[in-house]
GROMACS .gro file of C-alpha atoms in nm:
model
  481
    1MET     CA    1   1.774   1.885   3.203
    2THR     CA    2   1.483   2.182   3.133
    3SER     CA    3   1.259   2.315   3.453
    4GLN     CA    4   0.934   2.368   3.418
    5PRO     CA    5   0.826   2.723   3.377
    6THR     CA    6   0.421   2.879   3.327
    7LEU     CA    7   0.349   2.996   2.996
    8THR     CA    8   0.356   3.340   2.918
    9GLN     CA    9   0.070   3.535   2.808
   10ASP     CA   10   0.230   3.594   2.405
   11GLY     CA   11   0.238   3.203   2.368
   12ASN     CA   12   0.585   3.199   2.320
   13GLY     CA   13   0.808   3.065   2.627
   14PRO     CA   14   1.163   3.096   2.668
   15GLU     CA   15   1.206   2.776   2.543
   16GLY     CA   16   1.633   2.684   2.644
   17PRO     CA   17   1.780   2.526   2.975
   18ASP     CA   18   1.563   2.683   3.165
   19GLY     CA   19   1.219   2.686   2.983
   20HIS     CA   20   0.982   2.643   2.714
   21GLY     CA   21   0.864   2.732   2.342
   22THR     CA   22   1.027   2.892   2.066
   23PRO     CA   23   1.079   3.279   2.150
   24PRO     CA   24   1.250   3.475   1.822
   25ASP     CA   25   1.591   3.489   2.003
   26SER     CA   26   1.651   3.073   1.985
   27GLY     CA   27   1.763   3.215   1.654
   28LEU     CA   28   1.516   3.024   1.423
   29GLN     CA   29   1.367   3.264   1.155
   30ALA     CA   30   1.020   3.295   1.034
   31GLY     CA   31   1.130   3.232   0.705
   32LEU     CA   32   0.777   2.944   0.623
   33LYS     CA   33   0.487   3.142   0.416
   34ASN     CA   34   0.144   3.064   0.458
   35ARG     CA   35   0.112   2.867   0.146
   36HIS     CA   36   0.398   2.662   0.211
   37LEU     CA   37   0.215   2.532   0.556
   38SER     CA   38  -0.086   2.495   0.349
   39MET     CA   39   0.060   2.297   0.162
   40ILE     CA   40   0.349   2.121   0.427
   41ALA     CA   41  -0.046   1.988   0.610
   42ILE     CA   42  -0.176   1.870   0.325
   43GLY     CA   43   0.131   1.627   0.165
   44GLY     CA   44   0.259   1.509   0.524
   45VAL     CA   45  -0.013   1.296   0.528
   46ILE     CA   46   0.075   1.119   0.158
   47GLY     CA   47   0.400   0.923   0.235
   48ALA     CA   48   0.525   0.764  -0.008
   49GLY     CA   49   0.359   0.467   0.191
   50LEU     CA   50   0.019   0.529   0.083
   51PHE     CA   51   0.127   0.394  -0.286
   52VAL     CA   52   0.384   0.160  -0.236
   53GLY     CA   53   0.279  -0.007   0.078
   54SER     CA   54  -0.133  -0.021   0.006
   55SER     CA   55  -0.085  -0.374  -0.200
   56SER     CA   56  -0.052  -0.587   0.097
   57GLY     CA   57  -0.295  -0.473   0.308
   58ILE     CA   58  -0.575  -0.484   0.073
   59ALA     CA   59  -0.447  -0.840  -0.043
   60THR     CA   60  -0.466  -0.943   0.331
   61ALA     CA   61  -0.804  -0.738   0.405
   62GLY     CA   62  -1.034  -0.682   0.095
   63PRO     CA   63  -1.235  -0.471   0.033
   64GLY     CA   64  -1.254  -0.372   0.452
   65ILE     CA   65  -0.940  -0.271   0.464
   66LEU     CA   66  -1.123   0.106   0.432
   67LEU     CA   67  -1.192  -0.004   0.792
   68SER     CA   68  -0.820  -0.006   0.873
   69TYR     CA   69  -0.748   0.260   0.719
   70ALA     CA   70  -1.105   0.439   0.838
   71LEU     CA   71  -0.988   0.354   1.188
   72VAL     CA   72  -0.645   0.453   1.176
   73GLY     CA   73  -0.797   0.751   1.057
   74THR     CA   74  -1.012   0.914   1.314
   75LEU     CA   75  -0.703   0.789   1.564
   76VAL     CA   76  -0.499   1.010   1.414
   77VAL     CA   77  -0.795   1.303   1.394
   78LEU     CA   78  -0.789   1.257   1.740
   79VAL     CA   79  -0.416   1.225   1.796
   80MET     CA   80  -0.353   1.526   1.562
   81ARG     CA   81  -0.650   1.758   1.807
   82MET     CA   82  -0.470   1.680   2.104
   83LEU     CA   83  -0.177   1.821   1.958
   84GLY     CA   84  -0.332   2.100   1.820
   85GLU     CA   85  -0.438   2.202   2.140
   86MET     CA   86  -0.098   2.219   2.257
   87SER     CA   87   0.069   2.357   1.951
   88ALA     CA   88  -0.217   2.628   1.895
   89ALA     CA   89  -0.178   2.747   2.289
   90ASN     CA   90   0.255   2.711   2.239
   91PRO     CA   91   0.360   2.669   1.902
   92THR     CA   92   0.785   2.539   1.987
   93SER     CA   93   0.986   2.354   1.733
   94GLY     CA   94   1.011   2.101   1.933
   95SER     CA   95   0.679   2.055   1.928
   96PHE     CA   96   0.483   1.717   2.105
   97SER     CA   97   0.856   1.669   2.317
   98ALA     CA   98   0.854   1.993   2.394
   99HIS     CA   99   0.522   1.913   2.496
  100ALA     CA  100   0.609   1.621   2.651
  101ASP     CA  101   0.898   1.765   2.913
  102ARG     CA  102   0.637   2.027   3.113
  103ALA     CA  103   0.364   1.815   3.079
  104LEU     CA  104   0.501   1.508   3.183
  105GLY     CA  105   0.877   1.611   3.289
  106PRO     CA  106   1.210   1.610   3.114
  107TRP     CA  107   1.278   1.236   3.086
  108ALA     CA  108   0.966   1.211   2.885
  109GLY     CA  109   1.037   1.520   2.673
  110PHE     CA  110   1.462   1.408   2.640
  111SER     CA  111   1.287   0.964   2.541
  112ILE     CA  112   1.017   1.040   2.284
  113GLY     CA  113   1.249   1.370   2.085
  114TRP     CA  114   1.529   1.140   2.068
  115LEU     CA  115   1.296   0.846   1.969
  116TYR     CA  116   1.136   1.023   1.701
  117TRP     CA  117   1.501   1.233   1.575
  118PHE     CA  118   1.602   0.847   1.574
  119PHE     CA  119   1.292   0.771   1.353
  120TRP     CA  120   1.356   0.956   1.110
  121VAL     CA  121   1.702   0.911   1.046
  122VAL     CA  122   1.617   0.583   0.900
  123VAL     CA  123   1.397   0.738   0.708
  124LEU     CA  124   1.603   0.906   0.539
  125ALA     CA  125   1.811   0.582   0.469
  126VAL     CA  126   1.499   0.367   0.374
  127GLU     CA  127   1.379   0.670   0.183
  128ALA     CA  128   1.749   0.809  -0.007
  129THR     CA  129   1.734   0.370  -0.128
  130ALA     CA  130   1.434   0.366  -0.289
  131GLY     CA  131   1.442   0.676  -0.447
  132ALA     CA  132   1.805   0.611  -0.622
  133ALA     CA  133   1.687   0.243  -0.714
  134ILE     CA  134   1.384   0.460  -0.938
  135LEU     CA  135   1.640   0.694  -1.055
  136GLU     CA  136   1.939   0.356  -1.124
  137GLY     CA  137   1.570   0.211  -1.309
  138TRP     CA  138   1.616   0.578  -1.571
  139ILE     CA  139   1.963   0.621  -1.567
  140PRO     CA  140   2.151   0.306  -1.506
  141ALA     CA  141   2.499   0.475  -1.575
  142VAL     CA  142   2.456   0.644  -1.250
  143PRO     CA  143   2.509   0.331  -0.965
  144GLN     CA  144   2.235   0.355  -0.635
  145TRP     CA  145   2.459   0.448  -0.380
  146GLY     CA  146   2.555   0.670  -0.606
  147TRP     CA  147   2.163   0.790  -0.652
  148ALA     CA  148   2.112   0.741  -0.307
  149LEU     CA  149   2.427   1.040  -0.207
  150ILE     CA  150   2.321   1.275  -0.500
  151VAL     CA  151   1.971   1.275  -0.342
  152MET     CA  152   2.067   1.346  -0.034
  153VAL     CA  153   2.331   1.579  -0.103
  154VAL     CA  154   2.094   1.798  -0.312
  155LEU     CA  155   1.793   1.846  -0.002
  156THR     CA  156   2.093   1.845   0.293
  157ALA     CA  157   2.200   2.177   0.041
  158THR     CA  158   1.817   2.253  -0.021
  159ASN     CA  159   1.760   2.265   0.441
  160LEU     CA  160   2.048   2.454   0.505
  161VAL     CA  161   2.076   2.752   0.247
  162SER     CA  162   1.734   2.825   0.493
  163VAL     CA  163   1.399   2.745   0.591
  164GLY     CA  164   1.256   2.895   0.341
  165SER     CA  165   1.469   2.699   0.024
  166TYR     CA  166   1.326   2.390   0.192
  167GLY     CA  167   0.964   2.534   0.195
  168GLU     CA  168   0.979   2.617  -0.153
  169PHE     CA  169   1.074   2.252  -0.255
  170GLU     CA  170   0.753   2.113   0.030
  171PHE     CA  171   0.525   2.296  -0.123
  172TRP     CA  172   0.613   2.201  -0.512
  173PHE     CA  173   0.670   1.802  -0.414
  174ALA     CA  174   0.373   1.819  -0.210
  175GLY     CA  175   0.220   2.011  -0.475
  176ILE     CA  176   0.253   1.720  -0.725
  177LYS     CA  177   0.160   1.469  -0.496
  178VAL     CA  178  -0.177   1.627  -0.421
  179VAL     CA  179  -0.222   1.704  -0.778
  180ALA     CA  180  -0.199   1.371  -0.907
  181ILE     CA  181  -0.363   1.179  -0.620
  182ALA     CA  182  -0.676   1.482  -0.650
  183ALA     CA  183  -0.670   1.349  -1.028
  184PHE     CA  184  -0.645   0.965  -0.951
  185ILE     CA  185  -0.915   1.014  -0.711
  186VAL     CA  186  -1.157   1.191  -0.963
  187VAL     CA  187  -1.051   0.939  -1.317
  188GLY     CA  188  -1.054   0.703  -1.141
  189GLY     CA  189  -1.457   0.795  -1.021
  190LEU     CA  190  -1.551   0.871  -1.338
  191ALA     CA  191  -1.469   0.496  -1.402
  192VAL     CA  192  -1.547   0.411  -1.167
  193PHE     CA  193  -1.967   0.506  -1.228
  194GLY     CA  194  -1.905   0.430  -1.576
  195VAL     CA  195  -1.857   0.776  -1.673
  196LEU     CA  196  -1.471   0.710  -1.827
  197PRO     CA  197  -1.461   0.548  -2.179
  198GLY     CA  198  -1.220   0.277  -2.236
  199VAL     CA  199  -1.268   0.127  -1.946
  200ASP     CA  200  -1.349  -0.241  -1.867
  201SER     CA  201  -1.717  -0.178  -1.708
  202ASP     CA  202  -1.712  -0.521  -1.631
  203GLN     CA  203  -1.434  -0.500  -1.415
  204ALA     CA  204  -1.522  -0.171  -1.254
  205GLY     CA  205  -1.764  -0.093  -1.027
  206LEU     CA  206  -1.890  -0.045  -0.675
  207ALA     CA  207  -2.009  -0.456  -0.679
  208ASN     CA  208  -1.666  -0.497  -0.657
  209LEU     CA  209  -1.665  -0.428  -0.262
  210THR     CA  210  -1.916  -0.735  -0.193
  211ASP     CA  211  -1.868  -0.909  -0.533
  212HIS     CA  212  -1.519  -1.106  -0.453
  213GLY     CA  213  -1.617  -1.297  -0.066
  214GLY     CA  214  -1.800  -0.977   0.003
  215PHE     CA  215  -1.639  -0.670   0.228
  216LEU     CA  216  -1.434  -0.877   0.448
  217PRO     CA  217  -1.312  -1.211   0.246
  218ASN     CA  218  -1.075  -1.303   0.466
  219GLY     CA  219  -1.312  -1.239   0.869
  220ALA     CA  220  -1.322  -0.907   1.094
  221GLY     CA  221  -1.032  -1.013   1.230
  222ALA     CA  222  -0.831  -0.898   0.931
  223ILE     CA  223  -0.913  -0.542   0.937
  224LEU     CA  224  -0.700  -0.555   1.272
  225THR     CA  225  -0.440  -0.694   1.122
  226GLY     CA  226  -0.461  -0.479   0.745
  227ILE     CA  227  -0.429  -0.197   1.074
  228LEU     CA  228  -0.099  -0.343   1.145
  229LEU     CA  229  -0.035  -0.287   0.798
  230VAL     CA  230  -0.138   0.130   0.717
  231VAL     CA  231  -0.123   0.258   1.025
  232PHE     CA  232   0.255   0.333   0.934
  233SER     CA  233   0.196   0.492   0.627
  234PHE     CA  234   0.017   0.778   0.875
  235MET     CA  235   0.326   0.929   0.987
  236GLY     CA  236   0.410   1.285   0.893
  237SER     CA  237   0.108   1.456   0.996
  238GLU     CA  238   0.259   1.617   1.265
  239ILE     CA  239   0.486   1.788   1.123
  240ALA     CA  240   0.278   2.084   1.059
  241THR     CA  241   0.315   2.154   1.402
  242LEU     CA  242   0.752   2.161   1.368
  243ALA     CA  243   0.719   2.378   1.161
  244ALA     CA  244   0.476   2.650   1.216
  245GLY     CA  245   0.711   2.723   1.479
  246GLU     CA  246   0.904   2.886   1.192
  247SER     CA  247   0.553   3.100   1.024
  248GLU     CA  248   0.516   3.440   1.024
  249ASP     CA  249   0.153   3.336   1.233
  250PRO     CA  250   0.281   2.999   1.407
  251GLN     CA  251  -0.090   3.018   1.629
  252ARG     CA  252  -0.337   3.033   1.296
  253ALA     CA  253  -0.098   2.780   1.071
  254VAL     CA  254  -0.166   2.494   1.372
  255THR     CA  255  -0.514   2.556   1.417
  256LYS     CA  256  -0.545   2.519   0.989
  257ALA     CA  257  -0.409   2.213   1.011
  258THR     CA  258  -0.554   2.080   1.272
  259ASN     CA  259  -0.868   2.156   1.179
  260SER     CA  260  -0.810   2.063   0.774
  261ILE     CA  261  -0.658   1.651   0.920
  262ILE     CA  262  -1.005   1.548   0.826
  263TRP     CA  263  -1.051   1.654   0.546
  264ARG     CA  264  -0.689   1.546   0.383
  265ILE     CA  265  -0.786   1.224   0.527
  266GLY     CA  266  -1.102   1.129   0.425
  267VAL     CA  267  -1.045   1.263   0.034
  268PHE     CA  268  -0.691   1.101  -0.016
  269TYR     CA  269  -0.640   0.816   0.222
  270LEU     CA  270  -1.009   0.632   0.179
  271GLY     CA  271  -1.076   0.812  -0.094
  272SER     CA  272  -0.775   0.653  -0.314
  273ILE     CA  273  -0.873   0.379  -0.135
  274PHE     CA  274  -1.157   0.362  -0.217
  275VAL     CA  275  -1.124   0.413  -0.571
  276VAL     CA  276  -0.812   0.158  -0.604
  277VAL     CA  277  -1.076  -0.128  -0.436
  278CYS     CA  278  -1.349  -0.081  -0.712
  279LEU     CA  279  -1.200  -0.023  -0.996
  280LEU     CA  280  -1.075  -0.384  -1.011
  281PRO     CA  281  -1.105  -0.725  -0.805
  282TRP     CA  282  -0.950  -0.727  -0.420
  283ASP     CA  283  -0.777  -1.100  -0.522
  284SER     CA  284  -0.619  -0.999  -0.857
  285THR     CA  285  -0.289  -1.100  -0.899
  286SER     CA  286  -0.170  -0.747  -1.049
  287ILE     CA  287  -0.240  -0.594  -0.734
  288THR     CA  288   0.037  -0.726  -0.554
  289GLU     CA  289   0.276  -0.813  -0.903
  290ASP     CA  290   0.224  -0.420  -1.000
  291GLY     CA  291   0.076  -0.226  -0.697
  292SER     CA  292  -0.257  -0.096  -0.601
  293TYR     CA  293  -0.234   0.210  -0.748
  294VAL     CA  294   0.004   0.033  -1.059
  295ALA     CA  295  -0.259  -0.187  -1.112
  296ALA     CA  296  -0.574   0.080  -1.064
  297LEU     CA  297  -0.442   0.313  -1.321
  298ASN     CA  298  -0.393  -0.018  -1.592
  299THR     CA  299  -0.726  -0.077  -1.560
  300LEU     CA  300  -0.817   0.357  -1.681
  301GLY     CA  301  -0.638   0.162  -2.047
  302ILE     CA  302  -0.355   0.495  -1.957
  303PRO     CA  303  -0.027   0.460  -2.112
  304HIS     CA  304   0.266   0.374  -1.883
  305THR     CA  305   0.095   0.390  -1.577
  306GLY     CA  306   0.481   0.210  -1.446
  307GLN     CA  307   0.655   0.517  -1.537
  308ILE     CA  308   0.363   0.751  -1.400
  309MET     CA  309   0.351   0.619  -1.071
  310ASN     CA  310   0.709   0.585  -1.001
  311PHE     CA  311   0.737   0.959  -1.140
  312ILE     CA  312   0.519   1.065  -0.817
  313VAL     CA  313   0.629   0.832  -0.623
  314LEU     CA  314   0.999   0.940  -0.666
  315THR     CA  315   0.826   1.233  -0.589
  316SER     CA  316   0.669   1.147  -0.218
  317VAL     CA  317   1.017   0.981  -0.163
  318LEU     CA  318   1.160   1.319  -0.214
  319SER     CA  319   0.970   1.471   0.002
  320CYS     CA  320   0.962   1.235   0.256
  321LEU     CA  321   1.322   1.269   0.254
  322ASN     CA  322   1.300   1.681   0.279
  323SER     CA  323   1.077   1.673   0.505
  324GLY     CA  324   1.203   1.415   0.717
  325LEU     CA  325   1.541   1.595   0.745
  326TYR     CA  326   1.366   1.926   0.792
  327THR     CA  327   1.175   1.726   1.083
  328ALA     CA  328   1.521   1.530   1.229
  329SER     CA  329   1.701   1.876   1.304
  330ARG     CA  330   1.445   2.067   1.431
  331MET     CA  331   1.341   1.784   1.670
  332ALA     CA  332   1.783   1.765   1.736
  333PHE     CA  333   1.724   2.141   1.737
  334SER     CA  334   1.504   2.182   2.004
  335LEU     CA  335   1.709   1.970   2.236
  336GLY     CA  336   1.997   2.136   2.230
  337LEU     CA  337   1.813   2.465   2.345
  338ARG     CA  338   1.677   2.269   2.615
  339GLY     CA  339   1.947   2.122   2.759
  340ASP     CA  340   1.916   1.786   2.619
  341ALA     CA  341   2.202   1.705   2.332
  342PRO     CA  342   2.507   1.899   2.303
  343LYS     CA  343   2.444   2.301   2.296
  344ALA     CA  344   2.559   2.304   1.941
  345PHE     CA  345   2.293   2.166   1.738
  346ALA     CA  346   2.115   2.461   1.888
  347ARG     CA  347   2.311   2.715   1.655
  348THR     CA  348   2.192   2.875   1.433
  349THR     CA  349   2.315   3.026   1.095
  350ARG     CA  350   2.257   3.418   1.029
  351ARG     CA  351   2.013   3.273   0.798
  352GLY     CA  352   1.809   3.121   1.102
  353VAL     CA  353   1.938   2.754   1.025
  354PRO     CA  354   2.054   2.501   1.229
  355GLN     CA  355   2.313   2.390   1.109
  356THR     CA  356   2.523   2.172   1.301
  357ALA     CA  357   2.085   1.993   1.394
  358ILE     CA  358   2.129   1.981   0.956
  359ILE     CA  359   2.472   1.765   0.992
  360ALA     CA  360   2.437   1.538   1.226
  361SER     CA  361   2.092   1.399   1.175
  362VAL     CA  362   2.179   1.379   0.735
  363VAL     CA  363   2.526   1.225   0.862
  364PHE     CA  364   2.318   0.896   1.105
  365GLY     CA  365   2.079   0.974   0.762
  366PHE     CA  366   2.441   0.833   0.545
  367VAL     CA  367   2.553   0.559   0.794
  368ALA     CA  368   2.274   0.430   0.799
  369VAL     CA  369   2.223   0.395   0.397
  370PHE     CA  370   2.562   0.258   0.460
  371PHE     CA  371   2.448  -0.053   0.642
  372ASN     CA  372   2.132  -0.059   0.397
  373TYR     CA  373   2.425  -0.149   0.126
  374LYS     CA  374   2.672  -0.387   0.340
  375PHE     CA  375   2.441  -0.519   0.617
  376PRO     CA  376   2.111  -0.561   0.482
  377ASP     CA  377   1.945  -0.787   0.664
  378SER     CA  378   2.141  -0.684   1.048
  379VAL     CA  379   2.252  -0.411   1.148
  380PHE     CA  380   1.975  -0.195   0.873
  381LEU     CA  381   1.705  -0.467   0.885
  382PHE     CA  382   1.768  -0.373   1.284
  383LEU     CA  383   1.762  -0.033   1.255
  384VAL     CA  384   1.380  -0.068   1.062
  385ASN     CA  385   1.198  -0.304   1.354
  386SER     CA  386   1.359  -0.087   1.654
  387SER     CA  387   1.172   0.227   1.579
  388GLY     CA  388   0.904   0.106   1.340
  389ALA     CA  389   0.691   0.129   1.666
  390VAL     CA  390   0.798   0.472   1.729
  391ALA     CA  391   0.487   0.668   1.581
  392LEU     CA  392   0.255   0.445   1.789
  393PHE     CA  393   0.516   0.598   2.096
  394VAL     CA  394   0.489   0.936   1.954
  395TRP     CA  395   0.072   0.964   1.955
  396LEU     CA  396   0.092   0.743   2.333
  397VAL     CA  397   0.328   1.049   2.464
  398ILE     CA  398   0.074   1.280   2.293
  399CYS     CA  399  -0.229   1.139   2.443
  400CYS     CA  400  -0.054   1.117   2.843
  401SER     CA  401   0.087   1.492   2.739
  402GLN     CA  402  -0.302   1.625   2.642
  403LEU     CA  403  -0.395   1.476   2.978
  404ARG     CA  404  -0.195   1.723   3.168
  405MET     CA  405  -0.159   2.029   2.955
  406ARG     CA  406  -0.479   2.096   2.928
  407LYS     CA  407  -0.492   2.136   3.353
  408ILE     CA  408  -0.210   2.353   3.290
  409ILE     CA  409  -0.356   2.530   3.005
  410GLU     CA  410  -0.623   2.638   3.157
  411ALA     CA  411  -0.465   2.695   3.467
  412GLU     CA  412  -0.228   2.976   3.386
  413ALA     CA  413  -0.384   3.068   3.029
  414PRO     CA  414  -0.733   2.955   2.979
  415GLU     CA  415  -0.722   3.207   2.658
  416LYS     CA  416  -0.469   3.022   2.435
  417LEU     CA  417  -0.682   2.709   2.429
  418VAL     CA  418  -0.847   2.865   2.066
  419VAL     CA  419  -0.803   2.467   1.960
  420ARG     CA  420  -0.982   2.206   2.186
  421MET     CA  421  -0.990   1.808   2.209
  422TRP     CA  422  -1.314   1.654   2.139
  423LEU     CA  423  -1.543   1.504   2.480
  424TYR     CA  424  -1.210   1.577   2.678
  425PRO     CA  425  -1.065   1.399   2.904
  426TYR     CA  426  -1.280   1.046   2.718
  427LEU     CA  427  -1.166   1.079   2.349
  428THR     CA  428  -0.779   1.143   2.415
  429TRP     CA  429  -0.867   0.797   2.740
  430ALA     CA  430  -0.982   0.620   2.419
  431SER     CA  431  -0.737   0.678   2.181
  432ALA     CA  432  -0.491   0.599   2.425
  433ALA     CA  433  -0.635   0.295   2.447
  434LEU     CA  434  -0.647   0.189   2.146
  435ILE     CA  435  -0.280   0.268   2.095
  436VAL     CA  436  -0.214  -0.010   2.346
  437PHE     CA  437  -0.419  -0.203   2.204
  438VAL     CA  438  -0.231  -0.178   1.910
  439LEU     CA  439   0.047  -0.265   2.024
  440GLY     CA  440  -0.097  -0.508   2.205
  441TYR     CA  441  -0.230  -0.694   1.882
  442MET     CA  442   0.106  -0.634   1.709
  443LEU     CA  443   0.336  -0.896   1.967
  444THR     CA  444   0.108  -1.161   1.836
  445ASP     CA  445   0.158  -1.020   1.436
  446THR     CA  446   0.440  -1.341   1.361
  447GLU     CA  447   0.392  -1.295   1.008
  448HIS     CA  448   0.383  -0.918   0.913
  449ASN     CA  449   0.701  -0.888   1.108
  450GLY     CA  450   0.466  -0.664   1.357
  451ARG     CA  451   0.625  -0.876   1.674
  452THR     CA  452   1.011  -0.769   1.657
  453THR     CA  453   0.906  -0.435   1.526
  454VAL     CA  454   0.725  -0.382   1.892
  455LEU     CA  455   1.006  -0.590   2.091
  456LEU     CA  456   1.269  -0.446   1.949
  457SER     CA  457   1.129  -0.102   1.974
  458LEU     CA  458   1.041  -0.124   2.269
  459LEU     CA  459   1.436  -0.240   2.372
  460VAL     CA  460   1.598   0.099   2.191
  461ALA     CA  461   1.302   0.285   2.390
  462ALA     CA  462   1.349   0.175   2.738
  463ILE     CA  463   1.783   0.251   2.707
  464VAL     CA  464   1.673   0.567   2.629
  465VAL     CA  465   1.443   0.571   2.968
  466VAL     CA  466   1.686   0.476   3.138
  467ILE     CA  467   1.955   0.733   2.973
  468ALA     CA  468   1.695   1.009   2.983
  469PHE     CA  469   1.676   0.920   3.450
  470VAL     CA  470   2.026   0.886   3.483
  471ARG     CA  471   2.080   1.214   3.349
  472GLN     CA  472   1.786   1.361   3.592
  473ARG     CA  473   1.931   1.221   3.856
  474ALA     CA  474   2.290   1.335   3.789
  475SER     CA  475   2.228   1.703   3.655
  476ALA     CA  476   2.024   1.629   4.023
  477ALA     CA  477   2.288   1.620   4.257
  478ILE     CA  478   2.519   1.852   4.080
  479LYS     CA  479   2.251   2.119   4.159
  480ALA     CA  480   2.247   1.958   4.518
  481ARG     CA  481   2.620   1.964   4.626
   0.00000   0.00000   0.00000
């Protein structure tokens, strides 16, 4: 376990068994350019879940799903502001795990770090399988498991080359997502206001927000259910703060990513969902049968909409896989550097790549893919459910860490508070309360598997926390001898 040092004046405290931060001699290299970080920050909030998972949310809450997205988006903005405050003051490859280590204690950094790693290696399997299904539809000669293997191997090789190659791949993956969704919003918006020819004006329009049972056709309670369905599609916005440690100007990168989160969520999430629910009625069967975005594109008279959306979803899947492997490996690297994982995880190649951490992460991903094909309804279902609530755990830990870290930074290096949480500590407490409320509400949700997800995630979290305390006690006992 790590001891807790003070902040240094240059913002990079020593990270390792005796410290905190990502120092120049940690082995990582500043291989990410500003354009990489900018696109990682933008693309990080656009996951495949936005394209695939929005259908069930719209079918459940109707146009009121906009309020669900707005509430979760507001929460993410606040959490990112807290994380930005801590990361701008001390950029580190461990991000919130390293901050929790210092603010709450070694047990917290250990626990949330490993839970986050677990979340992303399971995501690797989910996304690899989803991408393989699309690729098999295009080229059926290669079996689905073969495509999953190919995708995982290619992106592993990319991450093993250098952090710059990861950044370059993610730049183009994210770029395609951004251009696609921006074009959808522009073209769809023109159709909604009757400017685009060839669109059924009787179906498209602002009237769809209220004409089919009202703005909240299933009642106000559906907003909360909608929150449960959309909250996990926002996971990934924090990746920019992990990647910032390997950029040329970490503090500037974190500050820029934090300040731009509001318009990114407003445009890409609220903007695109607004267009969808205005282009066609929320209760249209095509939304659930074809998917919300495919159904919306069909109303525009664009040919081959299904294949277009498959390409966009595949790009999002590859982006998520690429970033997931990067994120999992950097978290493993940080844990190794702090003594919370095998030391081999903290070793880097001459190119500044934590090779062992990457390989260990992808191996677990391969194992999870195997479980998905061999035991999809037992072992793999357990893995998915037991990691499902980790996003909320991470956000809650960020809230608790920021409450403590603000005081530490103000006492030791107040000039480092270049990003400040708004209305501290009131908005921080409000955010934590909302997260706890969502977790509690999930326990009442049996229709969408919310209760199972929370209970299994809490079980895994409890096991990890117990291991953390046992290690801490053992370490203290050894030092006392």
